[in-house]
């Protein structure tokens, strides 16, 4: 038995996650039911019946990004995810800055959602039982529940997310089936996909919302160390996630448009955006299904929180092993094999932010959710942009047998498209936050500020801790053991790579490492906050 194998119990559980398991983590982070019931009606208001095409276009863009991203995953074995990829292509200073930006992005996407958990649960309790439930105790209880889910083994989390994801997508499939079987309000129409309905003034805002709905899909690579045959599992899970989300989002929005009719759905969405999906499922399936949808929105939020929590913990673990974060965060539970110390710190950070917003009297939805989620979402989009740029630069420096379509054409195309998407989000940021120009400026400025802080940290590490700097995001010396599963793992088939010395010496051990969309709060005339996707939505 190799030494790495004998040491495996001290680290994360290798060879555990299948393609389906990783897909559950990624799609759950996107929270499909919450995105549809809480955000899609606003996309219909702003973009008209052409809104479904926006989700398809966003999915296509991210699928193009995935081509280069997954190709690079066959050559970069470090589980540092985004920051490892960016380091290998753009250098250590940018990679370290990307690591800090990743922590901002994933924490922002997760912590803000505790506000949504509180409001969605309160709205559900009011709608179903007429009970007023304060949001803060619900959010704090959610923090403990998510901590426990992250503390348990990764396969436990995969099973939980699998059940919750099937439930939330199942209710949307039930709604779609009811509409299709009934033939909609005025017969089924494909007018949503005609150029005249897609190319409208509000289509830019729809695209911004659509890209936000995919946030976190790239987190497949975070689970590389725990995956079965990661060279195959990670790319497959990435493609499955982005393809499923793009097609599913577009299909569900289209069926809801059919439920009201092409000529009436925009007005219905404008009159009651939060209630659009509930009205549709009540009409075509029954009131019991609407009640069930209320409950499943809460579980959808919980699934998203757990998925992002697991991703954050693995980023923290990786950075602790790199020496960038305190070594204590690199401890793995001896039984559950989870990064439990990182999970405790992340839960404490979430509690601090939630309590601070509560102490300030902030609204849990309009401020805690939207203000914390927005910089997180933009931060992750910027990471995607940097990763796309890193791909062709990385492949210029190594020997490989990959074709130019995967190593140059696809990533460069993705870079251009993602740059356009980030511009759309920045120009329409008031639709995501419902906040003043001053608040929006601060929220947007957080992303470049954290990136610059990361650059300064990189230069400080190079000067004061050169050994940490030199080994940052270095490749493991040996391939990860995949003996935890009985199935035979194929050997890596990628061509040997000879990287330029500039990347630094290899590390002495392998490095391990989810809103969702940001529910938006806008009306077509002014950026007024959207009610939470529950009873009032």
CSV table of N, CA and C in Angstrom, one decimal, residues 81-147:
chain,number,residue,atom,x,y,z
A,81,UNK,N,-9.3,24.4,-7.3
A,81,UNK,CA,-10.4,24.9,-8.1
A,81,UNK,C,-10.0,26.1,-8.9
A,82,UNK,N,-10.8,27.2,-8.8
A,82,UNK,CA,-10.6,28.4,-9.6
A,82,UNK,C,-9.2,28.9,-9.4
A,83,UNK,N,-8.8,29.1,-8.2
A,83,UNK,CA,-7.5,29.8,-8.0
A,83,UNK,C,-6.3,29.0,-8.5
A,84,UNK,N,-6.4,27.6,-8.5
A,84,UNK,CA,-5.3,26.8,-9.1
A,84,UNK,C,-5.3,27.0,-10.6
A,85,UNK,N,-6.4,27.0,-11.2
A,85,UNK,CA,-6.5,27.2,-12.7
A,85,UNK,C,-5.9,28.6,-13.1
A,86,UNK,N,-6.3,29.6,-12.3
A,86,UNK,CA,-5.9,30.9,-12.7
A,86,UNK,C,-4.4,31.1,-12.4
A,87,UNK,N,-3.9,30.5,-11.3
A,87,UNK,CA,-2.5,30.6,-11.0
A,87,UNK,C,-1.7,30.0,-12.1
A,88,UNK,N,-2.1,28.8,-12.6
A,88,UNK,CA,-1.3,28.1,-13.6
A,88,UNK,C,-1.3,28.9,-15.0
A,89,UNK,N,-2.3,29.7,-15.2
A,89,UNK,CA,-2.4,30.4,-16.5
A,89,UNK,C,-1.9,31.8,-16.4
A,90,UNK,N,-2.2,32.5,-15.2
A,90,UNK,CA,-2.0,33.9,-15.1
A,90,UNK,C,-0.9,34.3,-14.1
A,91,UNK,N,-0.4,33.3,-13.4
A,91,UNK,CA,0.6,33.6,-12.4
A,91,UNK,C,0.2,33.6,-11.0
A,92,UNK,N,1.1,33.5,-10.0
A,92,UNK,CA,0.8,33.4,-8.6
A,92,UNK,C,0.1,34.7,-8.0
A,93,UNK,N,0.5,35.9,-8.4
A,93,UNK,CA,-0.2,37.0,-7.8
A,93,UNK,C,-1.7,37.1,-8.1
A,94,UNK,N,-2.0,36.8,-9.4
A,94,UNK,CA,-3.4,36.8,-9.8
A,94,UNK,C,-4.1,35.6,-9.2
A,95,UNK,N,-3.4,34.5,-9.0
A,95,UNK,CA,-4.0,33.3,-8.4
A,95,UNK,C,-4.4,33.5,-7.0
A,96,UNK,N,-3.5,34.1,-6.2
A,96,UNK,CA,-3.7,34.4,-4.8
A,96,UNK,C,-4.9,35.4,-4.7
A,97,UNK,N,-4.9,36.4,-5.6
A,97,UNK,CA,-6.0,37.4,-5.6
A,97,UNK,C,-7.3,36.6,-5.9
A,98,UNK,N,-7.2,35.7,-6.8
A,98,UNK,CA,-8.4,34.9,-7.2
A,98,UNK,C,-8.9,34.1,-6.0
A,99,UNK,N,-8.0,33.6,-5.2
A,99,UNK,CA,-8.4,32.8,-4.0
A,99,UNK,C,-9.2,33.6,-3.0
A,100,UNK,N,-8.7,34.8,-2.8
A,100,UNK,CA,-9.5,35.7,-1.9
A,100,UNK,C,-10.9,36.1,-2.5
A,101,UNK,N,-10.9,36.3,-3.8
A,101,UNK,CA,-12.1,36.6,-4.5
A,101,UNK,C,-13.1,35.4,-4.4
A,102,UNK,N,-12.6,34.2,-4.5
A,102,UNK,CA,-13.4,33.0,-4.4
A,102,UNK,C,-14.0,32.9,-3.0
A,103,UNK,N,-13.3,33.3,-2.0
A,103,UNK,CA,-13.8,33.2,-0.6
A,103,UNK,C,-14.9,34.3,-0.5
A,104,UNK,N,-14.7,35.5,-1.1
A,104,UNK,CA,-15.8,36.5,-1.1
A,104,UNK,C,-17.0,36.0,-1.8
A,105,UNK,N,-16.8,35.4,-3.0
A,105,UNK,CA,-17.9,35.0,-3.9
A,105,UNK,C,-18.7,33.9,-3.2
A,106,UNK,N,-18.1,32.8,-2.8
A,106,UNK,CA,-18.9,31.7,-2.2
A,106,UNK,C,-19.5,32.1,-0.9
A,107,UNK,N,-18.8,32.8,0.0
A,107,UNK,CA,-19.4,33.2,1.2
A,107,UNK,C,-20.5,34.2,1.0
A,108,UNK,N,-20.4,35.1,0.0
A,108,UNK,CA,-21.5,36.0,-0.3
A,108,UNK,C,-22.7,35.3,-0.8
A,109,UNK,N,-22.5,34.3,-1.6
A,109,UNK,CA,-23.6,33.6,-2.2
A,109,UNK,C,-24.3,32.7,-1.1
A,110,UNK,N,-23.6,32.3,-0.1
A,110,UNK,CA,-24.2,31.5,0.9
A,110,UNK,C,-24.8,32.3,2.1
A,111,UNK,N,-24.0,33.2,2.6
A,111,UNK,CA,-24.5,33.9,3.9
A,111,UNK,C,-25.7,34.7,3.6
A,112,UNK,N,-25.8,35.4,2.5
A,112,UNK,CA,-27.0,36.2,2.2
A,112,UNK,C,-28.2,35.4,2.1
A,113,UNK,N,-28.1,34.1,1.7
A,113,UNK,CA,-29.3,33.3,1.5
A,113,UNK,C,-29.9,32.9,2.9
A,114,UNK,N,-29.2,33.1,4.0
A,114,UNK,CA,-29.9,32.9,5.3
A,114,UNK,C,-31.0,33.9,5.5
A,115,UNK,N,-30.9,35.1,4.9
A,115,UNK,CA,-32.0,36.0,5.0
A,115,UNK,C,-33.2,35.5,4.2
A,116,UNK,N,-32.9,34.9,3.0
A,116,UNK,CA,-34.0,34.3,2.2
A,116,UNK,C,-34.7,33.1,3.0
A,117,UNK,N,-33.8,32.3,3.7
A,117,UNK,CA,-34.4,31.2,4.4
A,117,UNK,C,-35.4,31.7,5.5
A,118,UNK,N,-35.0,32.8,6.2
A,118,UNK,CA,-35.9,33.3,7.2
A,118,UNK,C,-37.2,33.8,6.6
A,119,UNK,N,-37.1,34.6,5.5
A,119,UNK,CA,-38.3,35.2,5.0
A,119,UNK,C,-39.2,34.1,4.3
A,120,UNK,N,-38.5,33.2,3.6
A,120,UNK,CA,-39.3,32.2,2.9
A,120,UNK,C,-40.1,31.3,3.9
A,121,UNK,N,-39.4,30.9,5.0
A,121,UNK,CA,-40.0,30.1,6.0
A,121,UNK,C,-41.2,30.9,6.6
A,122,UNK,N,-41.0,32.2,6.9
A,122,UNK,CA,-42.0,33.0,7.5
A,122,UNK,C,-43.2,33.1,6.6
A,123,UNK,N,-43.0,33.3,5.3
A,123,UNK,CA,-44.1,33.5,4.4
A,123,UNK,C,-44.8,32.2,4.2
A,124,UNK,N,-44.1,31.0,4.2
A,124,UNK,CA,-44.7,29.7,4.1
A,124,UNK,C,-45.6,29.5,5.3
A,125,UNK,N,-45.1,29.7,6.5
A,125,UNK,CA,-45.9,29.5,7.7
A,125,UNK,C,-47.2,30.4,7.7
A,126,UNK,N,-47.0,31.6,7.2
A,126,UNK,CA,-48.2,32.5,7.1
A,126,UNK,C,-49.2,32.0,6.1
A,127,UNK,N,-48.7,31.6,5.0
A,127,UNK,CA,-49.6,31.1,3.9
A,127,UNK,C,-50.3,29.8,4.2
A,128,UNK,N,-49.6,28.9,4.9
A,128,UNK,CA,-50.2,27.6,5.1
A,128,UNK,C,-51.0,27.5,6.4
A,129,UNK,N,-50.5,28.2,7.4
A,129,UNK,CA,-51.1,28.0,8.8
A,129,UNK,C,-51.5,29.3,9.4
A,130,UNK,N,-51.3,30.4,8.8
A,130,UNK,CA,-51.6,31.7,9.4
A,130,UNK,C,-50.8,32.1,10.6
A,131,UNK,N,-49.6,31.6,10.7
A,131,UNK,CA,-48.7,31.8,11.8
A,131,UNK,C,-47.6,32.8,11.5
A,132,UNK,N,-47.4,33.8,12.4
A,132,UNK,CA,-46.3,34.7,12.2
A,132,UNK,C,-45.0,34.1,12.8
A,133,UNK,N,-44.0,33.9,12.0
A,133,UNK,CA,-42.8,33.4,12.4
A,133,UNK,C,-41.7,34.4,12.2
A,134,UNK,N,-40.9,34.8,13.3
A,134,UNK,CA,-39.8,35.8,13.1
A,134,UNK,C,-38.7,35.1,12.3
A,135,UNK,N,-38.1,35.9,11.4
A,135,UNK,CA,-37.1,35.4,10.5
A,135,UNK,C,-35.8,35.0,11.2
A,136,UNK,N,-35.4,35.8,12.2
A,136,UNK,CA,-34.0,35.6,12.8
A,136,UNK,C,-33.9,34.2,13.4
A,137,UNK,N,-34.8,33.7,14.3
A,137,UNK,CA,-34.6,32.4,14.8
A,137,UNK,C,-34.5,31.3,13.7
A,138,UNK,N,-35.3,31.5,12.7
A,138,UNK,CA,-35.2,30.5,11.6
A,138,UNK,C,-33.9,30.5,10.9
A,139,UNK,N,-33.3,31.7,10.7
A,139,UNK,CA,-32.0,31.8,10.0
A,139,UNK,C,-30.9,31.2,10.9
A,140,UNK,N,-31.0,31.5,12.2
A,140,UNK,CA,-30.0,30.9,13.1
A,140,UNK,C,-30.1,29.4,13.2
A,141,UNK,N,-31.3,28.9,13.3
A,141,UNK,CA,-31.5,27.5,13.2
A,141,UNK,C,-31.0,26.9,11.9
A,142,UNK,N,-31.2,27.6,10.8
A,142,UNK,CA,-30.6,27.1,9.6
A,142,UNK,C,-29.1,27.0,9.6
A,143,UNK,N,-28.5,28.0,10.2
A,143,UNK,CA,-27.0,28.0,10.3
A,143,UNK,C,-26.5,26.7,11.0
A,144,UNK,N,-27.2,26.3,12.1
A,144,UNK,CA,-26.8,25.1,12.8
A,144,UNK,C,-27.1,23.8,12.0
A,145,UNK,N,-28.2,23.8,11.3
A,145,UNK,CA,-28.6,22.7,10.5
A,145,UNK,C,-27.6,22.5,9.3
A,146,UNK,N,-27.2,23.6,8.7
A,146,UNK,CA,-26.2,23.5,7.6
A,146,UNK,C,-24.9,23.2,8.1
A,147,UNK,N,-24.5,23.7,9.3
A,147,UNK,CA,-23.2,23.3,9.9
A,147,UNK,C,-23.2,21.8,10.1
